Each structure stands twice: as structure tokens, then as C-alpha cells.
Amino acid sequence: MSAVAFLAEGQHLSFQRPTGALVRRSCAGWLVAFALGAAVAFAAGPTYELLGHEAPDFALHAVSGGNVRLSEHRGEVVVLSFWGSRCPPCREQLAALDKSLATYRSAGLQVYGINVDDDQSRALDFAHGEAVSFALLLDPEKNVSRSYQVDNLPMTVLIDRSGVVRYVMRDYNAKAQDLYRQQVRVLLNE
């Protein structure tokens, strides 16, 4: 008889309970297997609940003046990048997004950077120091950040032409950037 079976069957986990004299010896093994499974699930990160759902609409003020309403950009692929002034990877990502916009704007790409700083003066100083061609938006009450479940900076959300959230990138690195470019191309070709 097997002590404990911890089998991955596609998306399902199967726990088999030990019987007889093996119960005492196998309980520790079962706990280790359960803890390992929980650690793997935690390391994989939380599920982003907005994937596949309509993107929450918003209207925010742009640093350069005027307001931006997301729903006015139906028919375009929209990238939302949530950033903070004290986030060094955010600066790198904003520059990379600016290059993407220069390449794909004519195909229907729109990019917005949404600031999540508590101190709006820091946000403005940071924004004025950035040379990007897309609008940097202010979210002083964090309502948009909450509705998009921002849990890490930088965080990037890709929205398709029909307004559905299709991809989220919770960090910025070369591998994630390559995947982002692939996803943008897929969405632009739909």
C-alpha cells in the first residue's frame, strides 16, 4: 500500500488517505507534500481576476492637461502601465513602452502611464523628467489602481480592441518584455 499519493492530474490534485499502520508514519509525509504544493501555488502568484473580462472604465487627468477616458479608445489596443516615482524599473518600462508606441501607433496601439504615488508633487516631478510620447495620468485617490487590482509596480495591463483585459505583466524584465511584444502583436492583428 502506498503511504500518501499527491498526484497532479491536469489541473486537479488528488489526495489519497493512508490506512492501517502506515497512518502514523505517513502523516508527516502528507503534511510535507501539502506544504510543498501550497508553496508552489504561492510562488506562481495570484490569479488576475480581470483577465477575460471587460476593462473597468475610468477618466483620469493627464499631467500634460486634459482628461483621458478609457471607453473612448474602443477599437484600439490599449496598454495601461501603473507606475510610481520611486520605482526604478518603472522608468525603464516607460521608456520601453514609448518605443513600442512609436512602432505600433499606426496599427492602433494606445499607451497610458497611470501614476499611483501618494505625493502628487513627486509624481509631477518624475513625469516632467520623462521624455515619453504618451499621456501620463494621475490617480490620486487610487480608485483606478484598486479597480485594476494593482499589487506590484510596474504593472502593465493589455486591453484588446473590444475593451477586454487580455494580458497582465506584474514586473518588468527582458523575458516579460518579449512576451509583452508578442501579445501586443497578437492583439493588433485581431
Short mmCIF file of N, CA, C and O in Angstrom, two decimals, residues 104 167 169 172-185:
data_model
loop_
_atom_site.label_atom_id
_atom_site.label_comp_id
_atom_site.label_asym_id
_atom_site.label_seq_id
_atom_site.Cartn_x
_atom_site.Cartn_y
_atom_site.Cartn_z
N TYR A 104 4.13 50.86 -33.09
CA TYR A 104 2.81 50.30 -33.37
C TYR A 104 1.65 51.30 -33.32
O TYR A 104 0.49 50.91 -33.49
N TYR A 167 -4.13 40.53 -21.02
CA TYR A 167 -2.81 40.15 -20.51
C TYR A 167 -2.40 41.12 -19.41
O TYR A 167 -2.73 42.30 -19.46
N MET A 169 1.15 42.04 -16.94
CA MET A 169 2.57 41.83 -16.65
C MET A 169 2.83 42.51 -15.31
O MET A 169 2.70 43.73 -15.19
N TYR A 172 8.81 44.02 -14.55
CA TYR A 172 9.48 44.39 -15.80
C TYR A 172 10.83 43.73 -15.86
O TYR A 172 11.68 43.92 -14.98
N ASN A 173 11.03 42.90 -16.88
CA ASN A 173 12.33 42.29 -17.15
C ASN A 173 12.34 41.94 -18.64
O ASN A 173 11.33 42.05 -19.33
N ALA A 174 13.47 41.51 -19.14
CA ALA A 174 13.61 41.25 -20.58
C ALA A 174 12.67 40.15 -21.06
O ALA A 174 12.06 40.27 -22.12
N LYS A 175 12.52 39.08 -20.27
CA LYS A 175 11.64 37.98 -20.67
C LYS A 175 10.19 38.45 -20.75
O LYS A 175 9.48 38.15 -21.70
N ALA A 176 9.75 39.18 -19.73
CA ALA A 176 8.39 39.70 -19.73
C ALA A 176 8.17 40.69 -20.87
O ALA A 176 7.11 40.72 -21.49
N GLN A 177 9.18 41.48 -21.17
CA GLN A 177 9.08 42.46 -22.25
C GLN A 177 8.91 41.76 -23.60
O GLN A 177 8.14 42.21 -24.44
N ASP A 178 9.62 40.66 -23.82
CA ASP A 178 9.47 39.90 -25.07
C ASP A 178 8.06 39.33 -25.18
O ASP A 178 7.45 39.39 -26.25
N LEU A 179 7.54 38.80 -24.08
CA LEU A 179 6.18 38.27 -24.08
C LEU A 179 5.16 39.39 -24.33
O LEU A 179 4.20 39.21 -25.07
N TYR A 180 5.40 40.54 -23.73
CA TYR A 180 4.53 41.71 -23.94
C TYR A 180 4.47 42.06 -25.43
O TYR A 180 3.40 42.26 -25.99
N ARG A 181 5.63 42.13 -26.09
CA ARG A 181 5.66 42.47 -27.52
C ARG A 181 4.88 41.45 -28.35
O ARG A 181 4.15 41.82 -29.27
N GLN A 182 5.03 40.18 -28.01
CA GLN A 182 4.28 39.13 -28.72
C GLN A 182 2.78 39.32 -28.54
O GLN A 182 2.02 39.21 -29.50
N GLN A 183 2.36 39.60 -27.31
CA GLN A 183 0.94 39.79 -27.03
C GLN A 183 0.39 41.02 -27.76
O GLN A 183 -0.71 41.00 -28.28
N VAL A 184 1.17 42.10 -27.78
CA VAL A 184 0.73 43.30 -28.50
C VAL A 184 0.51 42.98 -29.97
O VAL A 184 -0.50 43.37 -30.57
N ARG A 185 1.44 42.26 -30.58
CA ARG A 185 1.32 41.90 -32.00
C ARG A 185 0.07 41.07 -32.25
O ARG A 185 -0.65 41.28 -33.23
#
